[in-house]
CSV table of N, CA and C in Angstrom, one decimal:
chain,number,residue,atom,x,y,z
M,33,UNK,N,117.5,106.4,103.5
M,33,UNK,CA,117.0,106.6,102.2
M,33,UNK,C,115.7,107.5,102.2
M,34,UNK,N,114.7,107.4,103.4
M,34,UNK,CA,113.8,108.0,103.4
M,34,UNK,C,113.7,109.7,103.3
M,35,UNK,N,114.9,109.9,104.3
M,35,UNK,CA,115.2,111.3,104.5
M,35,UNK,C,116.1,111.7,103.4
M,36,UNK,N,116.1,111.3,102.4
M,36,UNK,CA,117.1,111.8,101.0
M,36,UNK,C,116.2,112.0,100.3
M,37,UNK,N,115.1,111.3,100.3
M,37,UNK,CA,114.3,111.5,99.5
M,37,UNK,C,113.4,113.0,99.6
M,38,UNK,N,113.4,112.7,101.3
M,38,UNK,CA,112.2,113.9,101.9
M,38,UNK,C,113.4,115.5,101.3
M,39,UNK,N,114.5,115.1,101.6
M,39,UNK,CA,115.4,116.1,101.3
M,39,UNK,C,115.2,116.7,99.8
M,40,UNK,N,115.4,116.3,99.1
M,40,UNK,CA,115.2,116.2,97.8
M,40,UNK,C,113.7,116.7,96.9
M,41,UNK,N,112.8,116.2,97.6
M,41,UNK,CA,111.3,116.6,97.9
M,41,UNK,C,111.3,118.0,98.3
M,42,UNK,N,111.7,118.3,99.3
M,42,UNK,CA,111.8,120.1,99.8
M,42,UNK,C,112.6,120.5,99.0
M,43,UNK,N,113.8,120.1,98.2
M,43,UNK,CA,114.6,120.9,97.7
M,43,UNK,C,114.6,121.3,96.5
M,44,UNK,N,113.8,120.7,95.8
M,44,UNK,CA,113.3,120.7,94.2
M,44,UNK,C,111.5,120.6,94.2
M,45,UNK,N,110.9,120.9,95.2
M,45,UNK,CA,109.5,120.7,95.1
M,45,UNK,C,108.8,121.6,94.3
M,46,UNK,N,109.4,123.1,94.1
M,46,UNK,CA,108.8,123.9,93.4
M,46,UNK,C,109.2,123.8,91.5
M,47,UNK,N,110.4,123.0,92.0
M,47,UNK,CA,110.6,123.4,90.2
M,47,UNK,C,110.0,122.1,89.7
M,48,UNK,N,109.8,120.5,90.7
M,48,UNK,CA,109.0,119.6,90.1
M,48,UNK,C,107.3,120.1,89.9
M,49,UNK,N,107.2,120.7,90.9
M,49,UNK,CA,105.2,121.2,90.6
M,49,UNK,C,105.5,122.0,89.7
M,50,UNK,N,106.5,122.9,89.0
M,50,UNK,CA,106.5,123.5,88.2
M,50,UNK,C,106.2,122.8,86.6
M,51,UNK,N,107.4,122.2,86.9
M,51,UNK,CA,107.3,121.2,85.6
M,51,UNK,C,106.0,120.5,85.3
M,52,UNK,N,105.2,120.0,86.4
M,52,UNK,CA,103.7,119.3,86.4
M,52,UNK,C,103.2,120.5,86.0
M,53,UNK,N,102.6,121.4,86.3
M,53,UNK,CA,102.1,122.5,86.0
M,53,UNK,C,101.7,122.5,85.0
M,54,UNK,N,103.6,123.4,84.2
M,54,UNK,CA,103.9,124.0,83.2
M,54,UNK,C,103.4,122.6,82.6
M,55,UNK,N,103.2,121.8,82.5
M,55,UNK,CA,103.1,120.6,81.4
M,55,UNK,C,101.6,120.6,81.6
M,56,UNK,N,100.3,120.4,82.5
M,56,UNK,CA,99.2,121.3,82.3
M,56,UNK,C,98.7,122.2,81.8
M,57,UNK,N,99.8,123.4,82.0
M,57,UNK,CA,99.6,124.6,81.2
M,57,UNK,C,99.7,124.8,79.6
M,58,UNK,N,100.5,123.7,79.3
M,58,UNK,CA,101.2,123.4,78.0
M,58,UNK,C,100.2,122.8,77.0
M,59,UNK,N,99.5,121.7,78.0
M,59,UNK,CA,98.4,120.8,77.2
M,59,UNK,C,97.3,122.3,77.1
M,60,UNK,N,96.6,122.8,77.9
M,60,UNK,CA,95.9,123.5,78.0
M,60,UNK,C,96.1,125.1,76.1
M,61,UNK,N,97.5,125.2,76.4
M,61,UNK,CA,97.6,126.0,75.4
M,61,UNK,C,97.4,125.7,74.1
M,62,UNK,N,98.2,124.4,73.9
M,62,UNK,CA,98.0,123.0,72.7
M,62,UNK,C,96.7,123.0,72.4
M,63,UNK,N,95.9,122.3,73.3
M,63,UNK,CA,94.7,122.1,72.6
M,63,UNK,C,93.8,123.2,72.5
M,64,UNK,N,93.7,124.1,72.7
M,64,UNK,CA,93.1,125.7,72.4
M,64,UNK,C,93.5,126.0,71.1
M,65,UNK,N,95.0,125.8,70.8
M,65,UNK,CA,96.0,126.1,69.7
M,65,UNK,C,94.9,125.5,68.5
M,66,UNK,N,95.5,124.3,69.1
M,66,UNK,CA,94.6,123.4,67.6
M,66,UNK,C,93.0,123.6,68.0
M,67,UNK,N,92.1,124.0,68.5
M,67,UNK,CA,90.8,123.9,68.1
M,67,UNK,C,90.6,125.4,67.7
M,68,UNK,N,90.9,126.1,68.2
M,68,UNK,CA,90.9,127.8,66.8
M,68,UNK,C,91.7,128.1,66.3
M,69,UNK,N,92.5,127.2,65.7
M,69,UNK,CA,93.5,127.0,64.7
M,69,UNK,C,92.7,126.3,63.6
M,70,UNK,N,91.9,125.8,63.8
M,70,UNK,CA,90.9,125.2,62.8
M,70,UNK,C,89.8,126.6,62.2
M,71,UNK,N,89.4,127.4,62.8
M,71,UNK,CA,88.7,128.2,62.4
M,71,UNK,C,89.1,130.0,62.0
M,72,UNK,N,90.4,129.8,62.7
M,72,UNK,CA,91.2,131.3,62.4
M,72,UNK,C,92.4,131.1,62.4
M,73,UNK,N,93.2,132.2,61.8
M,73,UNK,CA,94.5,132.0,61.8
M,73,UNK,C,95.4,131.8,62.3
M,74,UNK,N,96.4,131.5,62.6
M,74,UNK,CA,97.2,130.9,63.7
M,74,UNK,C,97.6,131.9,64.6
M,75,UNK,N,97.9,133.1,64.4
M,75,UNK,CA,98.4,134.4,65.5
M,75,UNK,C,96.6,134.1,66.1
M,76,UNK,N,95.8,134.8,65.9
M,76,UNK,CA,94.5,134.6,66.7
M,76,UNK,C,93.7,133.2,67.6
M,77,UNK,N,94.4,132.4,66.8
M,77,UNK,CA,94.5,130.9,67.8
M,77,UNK,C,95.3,130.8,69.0
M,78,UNK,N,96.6,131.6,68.5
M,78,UNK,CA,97.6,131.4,69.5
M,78,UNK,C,97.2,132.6,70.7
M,79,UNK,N,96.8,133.3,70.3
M,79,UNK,CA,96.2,134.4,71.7
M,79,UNK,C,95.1,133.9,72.1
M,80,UNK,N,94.2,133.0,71.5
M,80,UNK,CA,93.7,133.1,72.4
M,80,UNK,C,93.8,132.1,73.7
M,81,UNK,N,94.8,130.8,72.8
M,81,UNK,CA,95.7,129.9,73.7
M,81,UNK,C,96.4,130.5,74.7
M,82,UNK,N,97.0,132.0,74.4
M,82,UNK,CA,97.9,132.5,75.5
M,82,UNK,C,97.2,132.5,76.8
M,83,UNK,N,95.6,133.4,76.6
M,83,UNK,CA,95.2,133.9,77.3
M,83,UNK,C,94.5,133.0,78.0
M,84,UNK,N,94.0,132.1,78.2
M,84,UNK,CA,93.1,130.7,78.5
M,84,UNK,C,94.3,129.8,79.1
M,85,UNK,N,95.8,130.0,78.6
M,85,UNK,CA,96.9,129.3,79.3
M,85,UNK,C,97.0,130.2,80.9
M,86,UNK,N,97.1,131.7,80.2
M,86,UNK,CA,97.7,132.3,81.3
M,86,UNK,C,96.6,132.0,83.0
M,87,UNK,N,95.7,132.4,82.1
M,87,UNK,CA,94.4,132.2,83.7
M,87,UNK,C,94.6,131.2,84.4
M,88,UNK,N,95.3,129.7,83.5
M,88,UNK,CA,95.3,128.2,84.2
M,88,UNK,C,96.4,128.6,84.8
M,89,UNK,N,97.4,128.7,84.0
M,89,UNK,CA,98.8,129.1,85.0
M,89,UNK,C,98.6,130.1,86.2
M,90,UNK,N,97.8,131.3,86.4
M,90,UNK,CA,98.6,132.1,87.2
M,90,UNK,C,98.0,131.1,88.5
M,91,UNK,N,96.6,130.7,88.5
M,91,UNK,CA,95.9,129.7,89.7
M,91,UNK,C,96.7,128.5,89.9
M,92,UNK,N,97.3,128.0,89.2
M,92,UNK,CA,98.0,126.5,89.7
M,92,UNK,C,99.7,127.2,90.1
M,93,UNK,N,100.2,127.9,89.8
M,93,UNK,CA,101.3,128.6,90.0
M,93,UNK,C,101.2,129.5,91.6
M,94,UNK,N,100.2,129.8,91.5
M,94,UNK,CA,100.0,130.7,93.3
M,94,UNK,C,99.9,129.9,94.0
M,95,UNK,N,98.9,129.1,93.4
M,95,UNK,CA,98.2,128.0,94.8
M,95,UNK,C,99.5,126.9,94.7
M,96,UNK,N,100.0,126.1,94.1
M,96,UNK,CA,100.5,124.7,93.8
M,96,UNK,C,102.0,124.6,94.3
M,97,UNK,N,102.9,125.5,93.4
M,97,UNK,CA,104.0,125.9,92.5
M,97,UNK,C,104.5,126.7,93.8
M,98,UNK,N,104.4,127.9,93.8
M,98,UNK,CA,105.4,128.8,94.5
M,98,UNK,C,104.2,129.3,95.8
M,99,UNK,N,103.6,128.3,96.1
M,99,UNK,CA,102.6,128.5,97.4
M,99,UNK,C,103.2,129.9,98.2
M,100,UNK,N,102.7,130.8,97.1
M,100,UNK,CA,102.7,132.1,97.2
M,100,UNK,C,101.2,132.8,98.5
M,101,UNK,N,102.0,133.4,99.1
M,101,UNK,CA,100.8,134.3,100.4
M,101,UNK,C,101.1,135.5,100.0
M,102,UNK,N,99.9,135.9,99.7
M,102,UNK,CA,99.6,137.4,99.3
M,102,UNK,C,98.9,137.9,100.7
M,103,UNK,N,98.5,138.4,101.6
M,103,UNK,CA,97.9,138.6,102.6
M,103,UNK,C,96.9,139.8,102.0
M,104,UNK,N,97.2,141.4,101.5
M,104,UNK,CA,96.4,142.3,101.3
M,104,UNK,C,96.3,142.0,99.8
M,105,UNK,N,95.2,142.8,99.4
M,105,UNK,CA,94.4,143.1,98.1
M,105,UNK,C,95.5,144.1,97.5
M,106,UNK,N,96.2,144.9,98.2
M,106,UNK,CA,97.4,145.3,97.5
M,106,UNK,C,99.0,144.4,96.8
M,107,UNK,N,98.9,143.8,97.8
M,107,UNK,CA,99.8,142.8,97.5
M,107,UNK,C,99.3,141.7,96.1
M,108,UNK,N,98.1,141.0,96.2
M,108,UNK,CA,97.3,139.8,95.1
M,108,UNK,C,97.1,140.9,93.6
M,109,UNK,N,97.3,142.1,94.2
M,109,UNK,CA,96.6,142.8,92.5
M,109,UNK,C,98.3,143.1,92.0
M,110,UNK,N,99.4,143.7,92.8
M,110,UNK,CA,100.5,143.9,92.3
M,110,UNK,C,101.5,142.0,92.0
M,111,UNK,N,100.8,141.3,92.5
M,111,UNK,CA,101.7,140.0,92.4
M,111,UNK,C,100.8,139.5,90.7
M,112,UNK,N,99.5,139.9,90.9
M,112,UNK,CA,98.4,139.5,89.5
M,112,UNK,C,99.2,140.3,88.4
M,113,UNK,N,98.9,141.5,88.6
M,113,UNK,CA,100.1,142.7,87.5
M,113,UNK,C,101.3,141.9,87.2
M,114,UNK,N,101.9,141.6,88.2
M,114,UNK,CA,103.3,141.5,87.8
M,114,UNK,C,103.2,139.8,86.8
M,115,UNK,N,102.8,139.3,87.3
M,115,UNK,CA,102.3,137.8,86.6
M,115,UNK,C,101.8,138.0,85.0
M,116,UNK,N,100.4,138.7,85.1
M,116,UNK,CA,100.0,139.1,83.4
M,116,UNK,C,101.2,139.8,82.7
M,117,UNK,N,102.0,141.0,83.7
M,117,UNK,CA,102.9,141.6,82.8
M,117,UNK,C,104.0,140.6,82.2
M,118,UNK,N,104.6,139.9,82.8
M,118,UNK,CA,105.7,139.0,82.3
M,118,UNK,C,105.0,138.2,81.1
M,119,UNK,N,103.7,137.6,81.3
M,119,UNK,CA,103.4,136.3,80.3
M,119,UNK,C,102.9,137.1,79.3
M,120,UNK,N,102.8,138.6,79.4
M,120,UNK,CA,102.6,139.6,78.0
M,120,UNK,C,103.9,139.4,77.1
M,121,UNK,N,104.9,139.9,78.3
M,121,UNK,CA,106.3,139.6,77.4
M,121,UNK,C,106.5,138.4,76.9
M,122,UNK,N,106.1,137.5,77.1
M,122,UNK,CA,106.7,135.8,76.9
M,122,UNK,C,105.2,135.9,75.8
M,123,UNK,N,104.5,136.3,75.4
M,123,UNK,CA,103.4,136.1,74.7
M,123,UNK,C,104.4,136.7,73.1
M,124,UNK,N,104.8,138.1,73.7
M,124,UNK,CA,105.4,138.2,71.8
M,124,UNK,C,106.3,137.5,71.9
M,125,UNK,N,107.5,136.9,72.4
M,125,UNK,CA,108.1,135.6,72.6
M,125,UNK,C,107.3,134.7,71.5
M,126,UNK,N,106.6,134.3,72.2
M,126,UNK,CA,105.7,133.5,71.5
M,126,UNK,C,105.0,133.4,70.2
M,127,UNK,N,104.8,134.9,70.1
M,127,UNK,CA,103.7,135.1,68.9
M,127,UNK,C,104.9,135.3,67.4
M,128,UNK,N,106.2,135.5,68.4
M,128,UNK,CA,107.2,135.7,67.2
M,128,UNK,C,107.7,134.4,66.7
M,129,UNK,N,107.9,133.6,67.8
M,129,UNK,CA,108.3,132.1,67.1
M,129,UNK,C,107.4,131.4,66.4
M,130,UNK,N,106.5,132.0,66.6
M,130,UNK,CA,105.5,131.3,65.7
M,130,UNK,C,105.4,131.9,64.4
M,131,UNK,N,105.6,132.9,64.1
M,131,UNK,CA,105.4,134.1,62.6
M,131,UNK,C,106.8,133.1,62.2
M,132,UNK,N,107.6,133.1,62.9
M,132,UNK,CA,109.3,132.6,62.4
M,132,UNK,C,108.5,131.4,61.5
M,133,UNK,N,108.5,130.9,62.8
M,133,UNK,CA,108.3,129.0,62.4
M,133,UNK,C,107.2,128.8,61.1
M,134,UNK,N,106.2,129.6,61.2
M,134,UNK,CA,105.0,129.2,60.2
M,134,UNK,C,105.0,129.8,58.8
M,135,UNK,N,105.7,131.1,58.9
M,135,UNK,CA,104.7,132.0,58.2
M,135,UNK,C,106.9,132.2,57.3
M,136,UNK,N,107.7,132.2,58.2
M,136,UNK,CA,108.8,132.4,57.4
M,136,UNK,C,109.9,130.9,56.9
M,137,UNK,N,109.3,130.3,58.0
M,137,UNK,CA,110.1,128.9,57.6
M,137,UNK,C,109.3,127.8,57.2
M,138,UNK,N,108.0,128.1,57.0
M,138,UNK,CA,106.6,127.1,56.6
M,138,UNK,C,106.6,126.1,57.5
M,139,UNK,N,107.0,126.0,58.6
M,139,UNK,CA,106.7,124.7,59.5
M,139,UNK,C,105.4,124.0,59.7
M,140,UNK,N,105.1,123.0,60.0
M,140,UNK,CA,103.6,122.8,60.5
M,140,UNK,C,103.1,122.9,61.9
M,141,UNK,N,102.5,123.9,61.8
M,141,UNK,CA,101.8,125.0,62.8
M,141,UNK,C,101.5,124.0,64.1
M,142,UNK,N,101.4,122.9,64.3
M,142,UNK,CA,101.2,122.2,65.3
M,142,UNK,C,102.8,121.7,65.9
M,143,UNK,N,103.3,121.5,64.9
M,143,UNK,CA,104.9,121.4,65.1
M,143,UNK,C,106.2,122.4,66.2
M,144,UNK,N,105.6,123.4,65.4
M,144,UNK,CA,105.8,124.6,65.9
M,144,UNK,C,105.1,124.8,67.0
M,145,UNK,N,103.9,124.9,67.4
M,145,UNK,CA,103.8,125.2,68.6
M,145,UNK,C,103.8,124.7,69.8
M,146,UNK,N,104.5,123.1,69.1
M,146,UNK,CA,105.2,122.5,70.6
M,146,UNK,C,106.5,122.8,70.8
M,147,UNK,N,107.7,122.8,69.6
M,147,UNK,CA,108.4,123.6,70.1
M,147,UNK,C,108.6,124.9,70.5
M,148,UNK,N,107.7,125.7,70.3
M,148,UNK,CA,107.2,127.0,70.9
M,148,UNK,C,107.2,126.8,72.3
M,149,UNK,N,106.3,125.9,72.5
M,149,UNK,CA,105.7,125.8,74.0
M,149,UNK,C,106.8,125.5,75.2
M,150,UNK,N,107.8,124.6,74.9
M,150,UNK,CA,109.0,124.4,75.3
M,150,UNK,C,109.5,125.6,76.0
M,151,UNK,N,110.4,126.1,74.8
M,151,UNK,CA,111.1,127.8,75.4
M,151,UNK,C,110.0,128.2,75.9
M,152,UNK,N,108.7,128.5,75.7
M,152,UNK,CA,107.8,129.5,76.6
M,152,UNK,C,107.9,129.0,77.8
M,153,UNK,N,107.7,127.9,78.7
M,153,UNK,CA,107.6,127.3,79.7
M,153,UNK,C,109.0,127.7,80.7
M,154,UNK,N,109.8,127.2,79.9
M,154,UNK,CA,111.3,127.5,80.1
M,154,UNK,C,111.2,128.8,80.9
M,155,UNK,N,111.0,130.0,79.7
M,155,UNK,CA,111.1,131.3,80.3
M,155,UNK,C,110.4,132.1,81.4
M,156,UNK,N,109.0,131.3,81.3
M,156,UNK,CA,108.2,131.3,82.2
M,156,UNK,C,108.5,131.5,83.5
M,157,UNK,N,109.1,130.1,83.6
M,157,UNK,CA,109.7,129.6,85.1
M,157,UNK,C,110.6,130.6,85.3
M,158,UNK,N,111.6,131.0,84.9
M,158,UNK,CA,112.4,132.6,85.3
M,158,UNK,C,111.3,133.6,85.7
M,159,UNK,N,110.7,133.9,84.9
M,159,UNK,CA,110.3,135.2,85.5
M,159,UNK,C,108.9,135.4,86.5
M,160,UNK,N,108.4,133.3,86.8
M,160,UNK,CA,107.3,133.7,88.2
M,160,UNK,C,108.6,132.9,89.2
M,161,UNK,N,109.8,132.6,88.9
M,161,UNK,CA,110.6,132.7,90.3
M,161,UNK,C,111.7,133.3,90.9
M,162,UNK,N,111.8,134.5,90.1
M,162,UNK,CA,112.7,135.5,89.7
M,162,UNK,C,112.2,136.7,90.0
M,163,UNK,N,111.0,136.9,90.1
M,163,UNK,CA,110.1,138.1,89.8
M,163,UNK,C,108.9,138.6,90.5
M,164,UNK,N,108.1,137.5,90.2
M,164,UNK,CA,106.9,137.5,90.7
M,164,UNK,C,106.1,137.0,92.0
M,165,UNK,N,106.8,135.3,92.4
M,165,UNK,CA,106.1,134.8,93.1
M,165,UNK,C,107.5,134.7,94.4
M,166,UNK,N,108.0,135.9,94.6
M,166,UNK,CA,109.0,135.7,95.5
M,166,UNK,C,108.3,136.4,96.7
M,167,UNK,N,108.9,136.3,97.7
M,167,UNK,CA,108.6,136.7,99.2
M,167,UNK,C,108.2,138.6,99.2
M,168,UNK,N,107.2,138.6,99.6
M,168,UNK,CA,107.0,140.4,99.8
M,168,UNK,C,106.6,140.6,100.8
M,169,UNK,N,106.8,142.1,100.8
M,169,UNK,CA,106.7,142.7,102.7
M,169,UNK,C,105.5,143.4,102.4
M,170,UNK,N,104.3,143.8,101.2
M,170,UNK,CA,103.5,144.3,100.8
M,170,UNK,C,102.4,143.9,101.1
């Protein structure tokens, strides 16, 4: 039983820290959401949730998540690039389900940005284990 478990532990360990993460990362964007959602409009709330998400995520994601080794300063700035680049794409992702949800289907803006948050996570995980935080010779 032990060794099924240990098995199972290595064999899903990145997409469970992922999921712990991404559910840190998630709270982290939420409550940003809603506290300059109170004083600005919701696209300007939601960026600045992106951005304050992304910083948490790219650190718990290198270090935690896909215990990524960068060795050179060429390697950490093209793995950082490649990381900001993708969560730019998953940002209009984002900034569109939310214009959908709020602004064309009147949802309530806190509603919406948990199902928002969902798919973003989702797509996330594709593109830092698909893309970004995979093995390099750089």
């Amino acid at each position: 039983m032990g060794q099924q478990l240990q098995h199972l532990w290595h064999r899903y360990k990145s997409v469970l820290a992922y999921l712990f993460f991404g559910g840190l990362t998630t709270v982290v964007n939420y409550l940003v959401f809603w506290i300059f959602n109170m004083f600005c409009s919701y696209l300007i709330a939601n960026t600045f949730a992106w951005f304050l998400s992304v910083l948490f995520a790219y650190v718990t994601n290198k270090l935690w998540v896909f215990d990524a080794k960068t060795p050179t300063v060429r390697a950490r700035l093209k793995e950082a690039t490649s990381f900001f680049g993708f969560r730019l794409l998953s940002y209009f992702v984002d900034q569109g389900i939310m214009i959908v949800g709020i602004s064309f289907l009147h949802g309530n803006d806190l509603i919406v940005k948990l199902i928002d948050q969902v798919l973003i996570v989702v797509l996330n995980w594709f593109f830092s284990k698909l893309f970004i935080f995979k093995d390099r010779d750089v």
